[in-house]
Amino acid sequence: MKKILLTVAAAVAFSAAGFAQNSQKVTYIKSPEFKNQIYLYGKPDSVETEQWYEIEGRGQFVRNVKNPALIPYLPAKRKANGAAVIIAPGGAFLHHTFGSGGFEAAEWFKNQGFATFILKYRTEETPLDEAEHQAFVAEKMAGYRAGGLSGNYAPQTPDFAYDDICAAVKLVRGHAAEFNVQPDKIGIVGFSAGALLGVYNAESAPDESRADFIGSIYGQLVMRKMPEKLPPLFAAMSSDDELSGQSGFEVIQAWQKRGVAELHLFGQGGHNFGMGHEPYTNALWPEEFLAWLKMIKIIK
């Protein structure tokens, strides 16, 4: 089974932009009911382990995900462009951030004609009690930060997230006709930890489970062993991101030798900017990504 590594960039994703969970109001909510949710490994008897909550000013989160699923956002057939996007939210593999890098992203891509799916991949188990949960997260963050921000610190994580992203691509490709997409135009757009999943998928997945294009949004670019051929990569980050913006760009240089790579390095905006934070220029990345997909002929 493929082992993957979690870089410090993913590990501190939700705190890097100055948001400490224990300093803001946390409200636990009822699990949303998603229409036509598609479970990757069959519908479970219960999903009561999931804990959904809101953090004031930051939107919805979910943790303790044990039953991975795709949440579909499908455009009208007349508007469909023939391509699919699987959105992988960030959250350090401890939770999912379903705000700008989740629900908002899904709506935007759907409105552009993409068959869009939010991947609710499995997360690491965290304590049910909120106080214990915060203590657990704080300890994790302290450990990750102690490793430094050099880009070389990579604590090992379970296989589940990698397995889930590969299963998601395979599922969408296997049902391409049903979703009104072409099987060779299925991509991953990942945010922070989700961006790492996209890159790992491109580097390691078998053909039937590998995406055809990757959008890495504020994911850390750390050099790893790469295959000789890679799908097109679009990367966007802020140069003042204390995590992803400081790890160098060896991955882009290596990727260029094996495929198509495009890097958008914005001057300001920090980490965790989702679909963009105005007035920062990182708010332009969705339109730039769309133009890039036209250039590489994923869409017309």
PDB file of C-alpha atoms in Angstrom:
ATOM      1  CA  MET A   1       0.000   0.000   0.000  1.00  0.00           C
ATOM      2  CA  LYS A   2       1.346   3.413  -0.969  1.00  0.00           C
ATOM      3  CA  LYS A   3       2.595   5.499   1.983  1.00  0.00           C
ATOM      4  CA  ILE A   4       2.312   9.264   1.604  1.00  0.00           C
ATOM      5  CA  LEU A   5       3.892  12.129   3.499  1.00  0.00           C
ATOM      6  CA  LEU A   6       2.193  15.138   5.049  1.00  0.00           C
ATOM      7  CA  THR A   7       4.357  18.241   4.847  1.00  0.00           C
ATOM      8  CA  VAL A   8       4.259  20.937   7.473  1.00  0.00           C
ATOM      9  CA  ALA A   9       2.380  23.139   5.013  1.00  0.00           C
ATOM     10  CA  ALA A  10      -0.627  20.876   5.183  1.00  0.00           C
ATOM     11  CA  ALA A  11      -0.300  20.233   8.867  1.00  0.00           C
ATOM     12  CA  VAL A  12      -0.808  23.822   9.919  1.00  0.00           C
ATOM     13  CA  ALA A  13      -3.128  24.790   7.108  1.00  0.00           C
ATOM     14  CA  PHE A  14      -5.944  26.246   9.158  1.00  0.00           C
ATOM     15  CA  SER A  15      -3.719  28.094  11.643  1.00  0.00           C
ATOM     16  CA  ALA A  16      -1.189  29.528   9.211  1.00  0.00           C
ATOM     17  CA  ALA A  17      -3.319  32.470   8.208  1.00  0.00           C
ATOM     18  CA  GLY A  18      -3.642  33.570  11.807  1.00  0.00           C
ATOM     19  CA  PHE A  19      -6.782  31.647  12.680  1.00  0.00           C
ATOM     20  CA  ALA A  20      -6.495  29.697  15.921  1.00  0.00           C
ATOM     21  CA  GLN A  21      -9.504  27.493  16.446  1.00  0.00           C
ATOM     22  CA  ASN A  22      -9.480  27.918  20.222  1.00  0.00           C
ATOM     23  CA  SER A  23      -9.628  31.713  19.909  1.00  0.00           C
ATOM     24  CA  GLN A  24     -12.828  31.773  17.862  1.00  0.00           C
ATOM     25  CA  LYS A  25     -16.350  30.622  18.527  1.00  0.00           C
ATOM     26  CA  VAL A  26     -16.981  26.994  17.557  1.00  0.00           C
ATOM     27  CA  THR A  27     -20.595  25.889  17.034  1.00  0.00           C
ATOM     28  CA  TYR A  28     -21.424  22.253  16.342  1.00  0.00           C
ATOM     29  CA  ILE A  29     -24.202  21.756  13.794  1.00  0.00           C
ATOM     30  CA  LYS A  30     -26.305  18.984  12.322  1.00  0.00           C
ATOM     31  CA  SER A  31     -24.679  17.110   9.450  1.00  0.00           C
ATOM     32  CA  PRO A  32     -25.836  18.605   6.120  1.00  0.00           C
ATOM     33  CA  GLU A  33     -27.884  16.411   3.808  1.00  0.00           C
ATOM     34  CA  PHE A  34     -26.179  16.290   0.434  1.00  0.00           C
ATOM     35  CA  LYS A  35     -28.298  15.334  -2.554  1.00  0.00           C
ATOM     36  CA  ASN A  36     -27.024  12.269  -4.398  1.00  0.00           C
ATOM     37  CA  GLN A  37     -23.878  11.890  -2.271  1.00  0.00           C
ATOM     38  CA  ILE A  38     -21.757   9.093  -3.762  1.00  0.00           C
ATOM     39  CA  TYR A  39     -19.892   6.893  -1.277  1.00  0.00           C
ATOM     40  CA  LEU A  40     -16.583   5.611  -2.625  1.00  0.00           C
ATOM     41  CA  TYR A  41     -16.822   2.184  -1.021  1.00  0.00           C
ATOM     42  CA  GLY A  42     -20.563   1.679  -0.673  1.00  0.00           C
ATOM     43  CA  LYS A  43     -23.140   3.423   1.482  1.00  0.00           C
ATOM     44  CA  PRO A  44     -22.482   2.875   5.202  1.00  0.00           C
ATOM     45  CA  ASP A  45     -25.102   2.027   7.778  1.00  0.00           C
ATOM     46  CA  SER A  46     -24.323   5.233   9.661  1.00  0.00           C
ATOM     47  CA  VAL A  47     -22.186   8.376   9.386  1.00  0.00           C
ATOM     48  CA  GLU A  48     -22.778   9.479  12.961  1.00  0.00           C
ATOM     49  CA  THR A  49     -19.026   9.629  13.586  1.00  0.00           C
ATOM     50  CA  GLU A  50     -18.807  12.819  11.507  1.00  0.00           C
ATOM     51  CA  GLN A  51     -18.713  16.027  13.497  1.00  0.00           C
ATOM     52  CA  TRP A  52     -19.779  19.144  11.631  1.00  0.00           C
ATOM     53  CA  TYR A  53     -19.158  22.575  13.076  1.00  0.00           C
ATOM     54  CA  GLU A  54     -18.790  26.229  12.200  1.00  0.00           C
ATOM     55  CA  ILE A  55     -15.994  28.559  13.214  1.00  0.00           C
ATOM     56  CA  GLU A  56     -17.038  32.166  13.407  1.00  0.00           C
ATOM     57  CA  GLY A  57     -16.061  33.979  10.225  1.00  0.00           C
ATOM     58  CA  ARG A  58     -14.586  30.853   8.611  1.00  0.00           C
ATOM     59  CA  GLY A  59     -17.527  28.706   7.520  1.00  0.00           C
ATOM     60  CA  GLN A  60     -18.189  24.993   7.984  1.00  0.00           C
ATOM     61  CA  PHE A  61     -15.817  22.173   8.878  1.00  0.00           C
ATOM     62  CA  VAL A  62     -16.117  18.430   9.315  1.00  0.00           C
ATOM     63  CA  ARG A  63     -13.890  16.009  11.184  1.00  0.00           C
ATOM     64  CA  ASN A  64     -13.825  12.296  11.952  1.00  0.00           C
ATOM     65  CA  VAL A  65     -14.783  11.352   8.398  1.00  0.00           C
ATOM     66  CA  LYS A  66     -14.712   7.569   8.130  1.00  0.00           C
ATOM     67  CA  ASN A  67     -16.885   7.004   5.059  1.00  0.00           C
ATOM     68  CA  PRO A  68     -15.399   8.882   2.088  1.00  0.00           C
ATOM     69  CA  ALA A  69     -17.805  10.259  -0.464  1.00  0.00           C
ATOM     70  CA  LEU A  70     -18.152  12.560  -3.451  1.00  0.00           C
ATOM     71  CA  ILE A  71     -20.593  15.442  -3.210  1.00  0.00           C
ATOM     72  CA  PRO A  72     -21.693  16.193  -6.803  1.00  0.00           C
ATOM     73  CA  TYR A  73     -22.349  19.628  -8.268  1.00  0.00           C
ATOM     74  CA  LEU A  74     -23.478  18.923 -11.826  1.00  0.00           C
ATOM     75  CA  PRO A  75     -24.234  21.626 -14.410  1.00  0.00           C
ATOM     76  CA  ALA A  76     -27.150  21.542 -16.801  1.00  0.00           C
ATOM     77  CA  LYS A  77     -26.325  19.430 -19.862  1.00  0.00           C
ATOM     78  CA  ARG A  78     -26.566  22.446 -22.159  1.00  0.00           C
ATOM     79  CA  LYS A  79     -23.869  24.179 -20.108  1.00  0.00           C
ATOM     80  CA  ALA A  80     -21.552  21.195 -19.548  1.00  0.00           C
ATOM     81  CA  ASN A  81     -18.064  21.634 -20.999  1.00  0.00           C
ATOM     82  CA  GLY A  82     -17.144  17.942 -20.975  1.00  0.00           C
ATOM     83  CA  ALA A  83     -14.595  18.124 -18.154  1.00  0.00           C
ATOM     84  CA  ALA A  84     -14.759  17.139 -14.489  1.00  0.00           C
ATOM     85  CA  VAL A  85     -13.114  18.615 -11.402  1.00  0.00           C
ATOM     86  CA  ILE A  86     -12.655  16.785  -8.103  1.00  0.00           C
ATOM     87  CA  ILE A  87     -12.153  19.304  -5.299  1.00  0.00           C
ATOM     88  CA  ALA A  88      -9.958  18.146  -2.426  1.00  0.00           C
ATOM     89  CA  PRO A  89     -10.382  20.503   0.577  1.00  0.00           C
ATOM     90  CA  GLY A  90      -7.579  21.392   2.960  1.00  0.00           C
ATOM     91  CA  GLY A  91      -7.407  20.828   6.691  1.00  0.00           C
ATOM     92  CA  ALA A  92      -4.167  19.038   7.580  1.00  0.00           C
ATOM     93  CA  PHE A  93      -5.918  15.651   7.220  1.00  0.00           C
ATOM     94  CA  LEU A  94      -7.477  16.411  10.621  1.00  0.00           C
ATOM     95  CA  HIS A  95     -10.631  18.000   9.222  1.00  0.00           C
ATOM     96  CA  HIS A  96     -12.039  19.483   6.002  1.00  0.00           C
ATOM     97  CA  THR A  97     -12.433  23.196   5.427  1.00  0.00           C
ATOM     98  CA  PHE A  98     -15.677  23.488   3.483  1.00  0.00           C
ATOM     99  CA  GLY A  99     -15.749  27.265   3.070  1.00  0.00           C
ATOM    100  CA  SER A 100     -14.107  29.021   0.149  1.00  0.00           C
ATOM    101  CA  GLY A 101     -12.043  25.964  -0.731  1.00  0.00           C
ATOM    102  CA  GLY A 102     -15.094  23.694  -0.644  1.00  0.00           C
ATOM    103  CA  PHE A 103     -18.666  24.808  -1.261  1.00  0.00           C
ATOM    104  CA  GLU A 104     -17.746  28.122  -2.897  1.00  0.00           C
ATOM    105  CA  ALA A 105     -15.213  26.453  -5.188  1.00  0.00           C
ATOM    106  CA  ALA A 106     -17.723  23.761  -6.181  1.00  0.00           C
ATOM    107  CA  GLU A 107     -20.365  26.313  -7.119  1.00  0.00           C
ATOM    108  CA  TRP A 108     -17.861  28.317  -9.168  1.00  0.00           C
ATOM    109  CA  PHE A 109     -16.641  25.330 -11.161  1.00  0.00           C
ATOM    110  CA  LYS A 110     -20.186  24.091 -11.701  1.00  0.00           C
ATOM    111  CA  ASN A 111     -21.146  27.517 -13.064  1.00  0.00           C
ATOM    112  CA  GLN A 112     -18.260  27.265 -15.538  1.00  0.00           C
ATOM    113  CA  GLY A 113     -19.715  24.015 -16.879  1.00  0.00           C
ATOM    114  CA  PHE A 114     -17.561  21.460 -15.037  1.00  0.00           C
ATOM    115  CA  ALA A 115     -19.040  18.315 -13.548  1.00  0.00           C
ATOM    116  CA  THR A 116     -17.781  19.069 -10.047  1.00  0.00           C
ATOM    117  CA  PHE A 117     -17.350  16.826  -7.026  1.00  0.00           C
ATOM    118  CA  ILE A 118     -16.171  17.728  -3.530  1.00  0.00           C
ATOM    119  CA  LEU A 119     -14.202  14.794  -2.171  1.00  0.00           C
ATOM    120  CA  LYS A 120     -14.913  14.169   1.486  1.00  0.00           C
ATOM    121  CA  TYR A 121     -11.893  11.950   2.051  1.00  0.00           C
ATOM    122  CA  ARG A 122     -11.169  10.200   5.326  1.00  0.00           C
ATOM    123  CA  THR A 123      -9.564  12.227   8.098  1.00  0.00           C
ATOM    124  CA  GLU A 124      -7.462  11.311  11.086  1.00  0.00           C
ATOM    125  CA  GLU A 125      -9.513  10.400  14.148  1.00  0.00           C
ATOM    126  CA  THR A 126      -9.796  13.226  16.669  1.00  0.00           C
ATOM    127  CA  PRO A 127     -11.363  13.318  20.194  1.00  0.00           C
ATOM    128  CA  LEU A 128     -15.127  13.854  20.260  1.00  0.00           C
ATOM    129  CA  ASP A 129     -14.993  16.269  23.182  1.00  0.00           C
ATOM    130  CA  GLU A 130     -14.228  19.793  21.952  1.00  0.00           C
ATOM    131  CA  ALA A 131     -11.738  20.670  24.685  1.00  0.00           C
ATOM    132  CA  GLU A 132      -9.881  17.406  24.111  1.00  0.00           C
ATOM    133  CA  HIS A 133     -10.067  18.014  20.369  1.00  0.00           C
ATOM    134  CA  GLN A 134      -8.439  21.434  20.692  1.00  0.00           C
ATOM    135  CA  ALA A 135      -5.712  20.039  22.950  1.00  0.00           C
ATOM    136  CA  PHE A 136      -5.087  17.248  20.436  1.00  0.00           C
ATOM    137  CA  VAL A 137      -4.814  19.694  17.543  1.00  0.00           C
ATOM    138  CA  ALA A 138      -2.571  22.049  19.524  1.00  0.00           C
ATOM    139  CA  GLU A 139      -0.200  19.188  20.281  1.00  0.00           C
ATOM    140  CA  LYS A 140      -0.144  18.179  16.614  1.00  0.00           C
ATOM    141  CA  MET A 141       0.600  21.727  15.522  1.00  0.00           C
ATOM    142  CA  ALA A 142       3.378  22.114  18.068  1.00  0.00           C
ATOM    143  CA  GLY A 143       4.995  18.956  16.777  1.00  0.00           C
ATOM    144  CA  TYR A 144       4.716  20.015  13.151  1.00  0.00           C
ATOM    145  CA  ARG A 145       6.063  23.491  13.832  1.00  0.00           C
ATOM    146  CA  ALA A 146       8.951  22.051  15.814  1.00  0.00           C
ATOM    147  CA  GLY A 147      10.068  20.399  12.599  1.00  0.00           C
ATOM    148  CA  GLY A 148      10.651  23.767  11.033  1.00  0.00           C
ATOM    149  CA  LEU A 149       9.386  25.334   7.825  1.00  0.00           C
ATOM    150  CA  SER A 150      12.282  24.301   5.606  1.00  0.00           C
ATOM    151  CA  GLY A 151      10.106  22.102   3.409  1.00  0.00           C
ATOM    152  CA  ASN A 152      12.045  18.992   4.410  1.00  0.00           C
ATOM    153  CA  TYR A 153       9.948  18.046   7.430  1.00  0.00           C
ATOM    154  CA  ALA A 154       7.424  15.400   6.466  1.00  0.00           C
ATOM    155  CA  PRO A 155       5.788  13.269   9.168  1.00  0.00           C
ATOM    156  CA  GLN A 156       4.302  10.082   7.835  1.00  0.00           C
ATOM    157  CA  THR A 157       0.538   9.869   7.514  1.00  0.00           C
ATOM    158  CA  PRO A 158      -1.844   6.960   6.898  1.00  0.00           C
ATOM    159  CA  ASP A 159      -2.665   5.742   3.412  1.00  0.00           C
ATOM    160  CA  PHE A 160      -6.369   6.576   3.556  1.00  0.00           C
ATOM    161  CA  ALA A 161      -6.319  10.005   1.882  1.00  0.00           C
ATOM    162  CA  TYR A 162      -4.192   8.814  -1.032  1.00  0.00           C
ATOM    163  CA  ASP A 163      -6.415   5.762  -1.488  1.00  0.00           C
ATOM    164  CA  ASP A 164      -9.531   7.956  -1.458  1.00  0.00           C
ATOM    165  CA  ILE A 165      -8.303  10.462  -4.050  1.00  0.00           C
ATOM    166  CA  CYS A 166      -7.354   7.602  -6.376  1.00  0.00           C
ATOM    167  CA  ALA A 167     -10.712   5.875  -5.835  1.00  0.00           C
ATOM    168  CA  ALA A 168     -12.517   9.146  -6.574  1.00  0.00           C
ATOM    169  CA  VAL A 169     -10.764   9.643  -9.913  1.00  0.00           C
ATOM    170  CA  LYS A 170     -11.421   6.038 -10.878  1.00  0.00           C
ATOM    171  CA  LEU A 171     -15.103   6.331  -9.949  1.00  0.00           C
ATOM    172  CA  VAL A 172     -15.689   9.511 -11.935  1.00  0.00           C
ATOM    173  CA  ARG A 173     -13.831   8.097 -14.936  1.00  0.00           C
ATOM    174  CA  GLY A 174     -15.820   4.877 -14.755  1.00  0.00           C
ATOM    175  CA  HIS A 175     -19.075   6.855 -14.829  1.00  0.00           C
ATOM    176  CA  ALA A 176     -17.922   9.524 -17.275  1.00  0.00           C
ATOM    177  CA  ALA A 177     -20.846   9.047 -19.656  1.00  0.00           C
ATOM    178  CA  GLU A 178     -23.321   9.301 -16.786  1.00  0.00           C
ATOM    179  CA  PHE A 179     -21.738  12.584 -15.666  1.00  0.00           C
ATOM    180  CA  ASN A 180     -21.549  13.901 -19.239  1.00  0.00           C
ATOM    181  CA  VAL A 181     -17.753  14.199 -19.225  1.00  0.00           C
ATOM    182  CA  GLN A 182     -14.907  12.813 -21.295  1.00  0.00           C
ATOM    183  CA  PRO A 183     -12.871  10.162 -19.438  1.00  0.00           C
ATOM    184  CA  ASP A 184      -9.576  11.868 -20.347  1.00  0.00           C
ATOM    185  CA  LYS A 185     -10.604  15.259 -18.922  1.00  0.00           C
ATOM    186  CA  ILE A 186     -10.855  14.564 -15.206  1.00  0.00           C
ATOM    187  CA  GLY A 187      -8.831  16.790 -12.910  1.00  0.00           C
ATOM    188  CA  ILE A 188      -8.095  17.432  -9.246  1.00  0.00           C
ATOM    189  CA  VAL A 189      -8.167  20.905  -7.712  1.00  0.00           C
ATOM    190  CA  GLY A 190      -6.726  20.691  -4.224  1.00  0.00           C
ATOM    191  CA  PHE A 191      -6.305  23.261  -1.483  1.00  0.00           C
ATOM    192  CA  SER A 192      -3.361  22.945   0.947  1.00  0.00           C
ATOM    193  CA  ALA A 193      -3.498  19.310   2.142  1.00  0.00           C
ATOM    194  CA  GLY A 194      -5.815  18.595  -0.792  1.00  0.00           C
ATOM    195  CA  ALA A 195      -3.210  20.100  -3.136  1.00  0.00           C
ATOM    196  CA  LEU A 196      -0.686  17.598  -1.814  1.00  0.00           C
ATOM    197  CA  LEU A 197      -3.127  14.807  -2.594  1.00  0.00           C
ATOM    198  CA  GLY A 198      -3.412  16.036  -6.179  1.00  0.00           C
ATOM    199  CA  VAL A 199       0.345  16.037  -6.649  1.00  0.00           C
ATOM    200  CA  TYR A 200       0.713  12.605  -5.017  1.00  0.00           C
ATOM    201  CA  ASN A 201      -1.990  11.262  -7.307  1.00  0.00           C
ATOM    202  CA  ALA A 202      -0.174  12.589 -10.374  1.00  0.00           C
ATOM    203  CA  GLU A 203       3.114  11.103  -9.252  1.00  0.00           C
ATOM    204  CA  SER A 204       2.012   7.715  -7.981  1.00  0.00           C
ATOM    205  CA  ALA A 205      -1.448   6.581  -9.095  1.00  0.00           C
ATOM    206  CA  PRO A 206      -2.017   3.853 -11.697  1.00  0.00           C
ATOM    207  CA  ASP A 207      -3.344   5.052 -15.039  1.00  0.00           C
ATOM    208  CA  GLU A 208      -6.999   4.309 -14.325  1.00  0.00           C
ATOM    209  CA  SER A 209      -6.841   6.345 -11.103  1.00  0.00           C
ATOM    210  CA  ARG A 210      -4.585   9.217 -12.192  1.00  0.00           C
ATOM    211  CA  ALA A 211      -6.054  12.653 -12.896  1.00  0.00           C
ATOM    212  CA  ASP A 212      -5.570  14.295 -16.303  1.00  0.00           C
ATOM    213  CA  PHE A 213      -4.696  17.701 -14.850  1.00  0.00           C
ATOM    214  CA  ILE A 214      -3.859  19.084 -11.416  1.00  0.00           C
ATOM    215  CA  GLY A 215      -4.618  22.404  -9.739  1.00  0.00           C
ATOM    216  CA  SER A 216      -2.397  22.872  -6.669  1.00  0.00           C
ATOM    217  CA  ILE A 217      -3.687  25.840  -4.654  1.00  0.00           C
ATOM    218  CA  TYR A 218      -1.318  26.924  -1.853  1.00  0.00           C
ATOM    219  CA  GLY A 219       0.110  23.429  -1.591  1.00  0.00           C
ATOM    220  CA  GLN A 220       3.749  23.131  -0.590  1.00  0.00           C
ATOM    221  CA  LEU A 221       6.059  22.286  -3.490  1.00  0.00           C
ATOM    222  CA  VAL A 222       8.597  19.857  -2.057  1.00  0.00           C
ATOM    223  CA  MET A 223      10.843  17.832  -4.320  1.00  0.00           C
ATOM    224  CA  ARG A 224      10.125  14.102  -4.475  1.00  0.00           C
ATOM    225  CA  LYS A 225      10.913  11.248  -6.799  1.00  0.00           C
ATOM    226  CA  MET A 226       8.843  11.658  -9.945  1.00  0.00           C
ATOM    227  CA  PRO A 227       7.873   9.443 -12.883  1.00  0.00           C
ATOM    228  CA  GLU A 228       9.066  10.324 -16.378  1.00  0.00           C
ATOM    229  CA  LYS A 229       5.650  11.561 -17.503  1.00  0.00           C
ATOM    230  CA  LEU A 230       3.241  13.774 -15.560  1.00  0.00           C
ATOM    231  CA  PRO A 231      -0.147  15.386 -16.251  1.00  0.00           C
ATOM    232  CA  PRO A 232      -0.320  19.198 -16.597  1.00  0.00           C
ATOM    233  CA  LEU A 233       0.103  21.101 -13.328  1.00  0.00           C
ATOM    234  CA  PHE A 234      -1.180  24.566 -12.376  1.00  0.00           C
ATOM    235  CA  ALA A 235       0.140  25.902  -9.065  1.00  0.00           C
ATOM    236  CA  ALA A 236      -0.970  29.072  -7.272  1.00  0.00           C
ATOM    237  CA  MET A 237       0.379  30.465  -3.995  1.00  0.00           C
ATOM    238  CA  SER A 238       1.327  33.684  -2.236  1.00  0.00           C
ATOM    239  CA  SER A 239       4.965  34.652  -1.822  1.00  0.00           C
ATOM    240  CA  ASP A 240       4.264  35.756   1.759  1.00  0.00           C
ATOM    241  CA  ASP A 241       2.780  32.359   2.651  1.00  0.00           C
ATOM    242  CA  GLU A 242       4.989  31.344   5.584  1.00  0.00           C
ATOM    243  CA  LEU A 243       4.520  27.713   4.582  1.00  0.00           C
ATOM    244  CA  SER A 244       4.050  27.012   0.883  1.00  0.00           C
ATOM    245  CA  GLY A 245       5.712  30.201  -0.328  1.00  0.00           C
ATOM    246  CA  GLN A 246       9.010  29.386   1.370  1.00  0.00           C
ATOM    247  CA  SER A 247       9.728  25.835   0.232  1.00  0.00           C
ATOM    248  CA  GLY A 248      11.192  26.613  -3.178  1.00  0.00           C
ATOM    249  CA  PHE A 249      10.049  25.550  -6.612  1.00  0.00           C
ATOM    250  CA  GLU A 250      12.074  22.457  -7.460  1.00  0.00           C
ATOM    251  CA  VAL A 251       8.842  20.596  -8.184  1.00  0.00           C
ATOM    252  CA  ILE A 252       7.911  23.095 -10.909  1.00  0.00           C
ATOM    253  CA  GLN A 253      11.335  22.811 -12.525  1.00  0.00           C
ATOM    254  CA  ALA A 254      11.248  19.014 -12.404  1.00  0.00           C
ATOM    255  CA  TRP A 255       7.650  18.941 -13.660  1.00  0.00           C
ATOM    256  CA  GLN A 256       8.560  21.066 -16.681  1.00  0.00           C
ATOM    257  CA  LYS A 257      10.938  18.318 -17.822  1.00  0.00           C
ATOM    258  CA  ARG A 258       8.170  15.730 -17.620  1.00  0.00           C
ATOM    259  CA  GLY A 259       5.092  17.647 -18.724  1.00  0.00           C
ATOM    260  CA  VAL A 260       3.390  21.033 -18.529  1.00  0.00           C
ATOM    261  CA  ALA A 261       3.761  23.194 -15.416  1.00  0.00           C
ATOM    262  CA  GLU A 262       2.563  26.724 -14.709  1.00  0.00           C
ATOM    263  CA  LEU A 263       3.242  28.652 -11.494  1.00  0.00           C
ATOM    264  CA  HIS A 264       1.341  31.733 -10.304  1.00  0.00           C
ATOM    265  CA  LEU A 265       3.185  33.340  -7.392  1.00  0.00           C
ATOM    266  CA  PHE A 266       1.165  36.207  -5.955  1.00  0.00           C
ATOM    267  CA  GLY A 267       2.901  38.928  -3.975  1.00  0.00           C
ATOM    268  CA  GLN A 268       0.574  38.879  -0.967  1.00  0.00           C
ATOM    269  CA  GLY A 269      -2.323  36.938   0.491  1.00  0.00           C
ATOM    270  CA  GLY A 270      -0.762  34.374   2.818  1.00  0.00           C
ATOM    271  CA  HIS A 271      -1.997  30.806   3.169  1.00  0.00           C
ATOM    272  CA  ASN A 272      -5.538  29.449   3.058  1.00  0.00           C
ATOM    273  CA  PHE A 273      -6.984  32.007   0.634  1.00  0.00           C
ATOM    274  CA  GLY A 274      -9.503  29.658  -0.976  1.00  0.00           C
ATOM    275  CA  MET A 275     -10.944  31.144  -4.158  1.00  0.00           C
ATOM    276  CA  GLY A 276      -9.049  34.372  -3.459  1.00  0.00           C
ATOM    277  CA  HIS A 277      -9.023  37.219  -0.964  1.00  0.00           C
ATOM    278  CA  GLU A 278      -9.642  40.661  -2.407  1.00  0.00           C
ATOM    279  CA  PRO A 279      -7.931  43.115  -2.648  1.00  0.00           C
ATOM    280  CA  TYR A 280      -5.055  40.654  -3.090  1.00  0.00           C
ATOM    281  CA  THR A 281      -4.305  39.553  -6.630  1.00  0.00           C
ATOM    282  CA  ASN A 282      -4.710  35.897  -5.615  1.00  0.00           C
ATOM    283  CA  ALA A 283      -8.417  36.532  -6.244  1.00  0.00           C
ATOM    284  CA  LEU A 284      -7.503  36.239  -9.934  1.00  0.00           C
ATOM    285  CA  TRP A 285      -6.379  32.621  -9.827  1.00  0.00           C
ATOM    286  CA  PRO A 286      -9.738  30.998 -10.739  1.00  0.00           C
ATOM    287  CA  GLU A 287      -9.967  32.940 -14.012  1.00  0.00           C
ATOM    288  CA  GLU A 288      -6.287  32.309 -14.722  1.00  0.00           C
ATOM    289  CA  PHE A 289      -6.830  28.601 -14.121  1.00  0.00           C
ATOM    290  CA  LEU A 290      -9.756  28.646 -16.537  1.00  0.00           C
ATOM    291  CA  ALA A 291      -7.598  30.331 -19.196  1.00  0.00           C
ATOM    292  CA  TRP A 292      -4.882  27.737 -18.599  1.00  0.00           C
ATOM    293  CA  LEU A 293      -7.347  24.871 -19.103  1.00  0.00           C
ATOM    294  CA  LYS A 294      -8.337  26.419 -22.419  1.00  0.00           C
ATOM    295  CA  MET A 295      -4.692  26.707 -23.410  1.00  0.00           C
ATOM    296  CA  ILE A 296      -4.001  23.022 -22.756  1.00  0.00           C
ATOM    297  CA  LYS A 297      -7.268  22.145 -24.554  1.00  0.00           C
ATOM    298  CA  ILE A 298      -9.104  20.590 -21.606  1.00  0.00           C
ATOM    299  CA  ILE A 299     -11.999  22.927 -22.395  1.00  0.00           C
ATOM    300  CA  LYS A 300     -12.839  25.090 -25.408  1.00  0.00           C
TER     301      LYS A 300
END
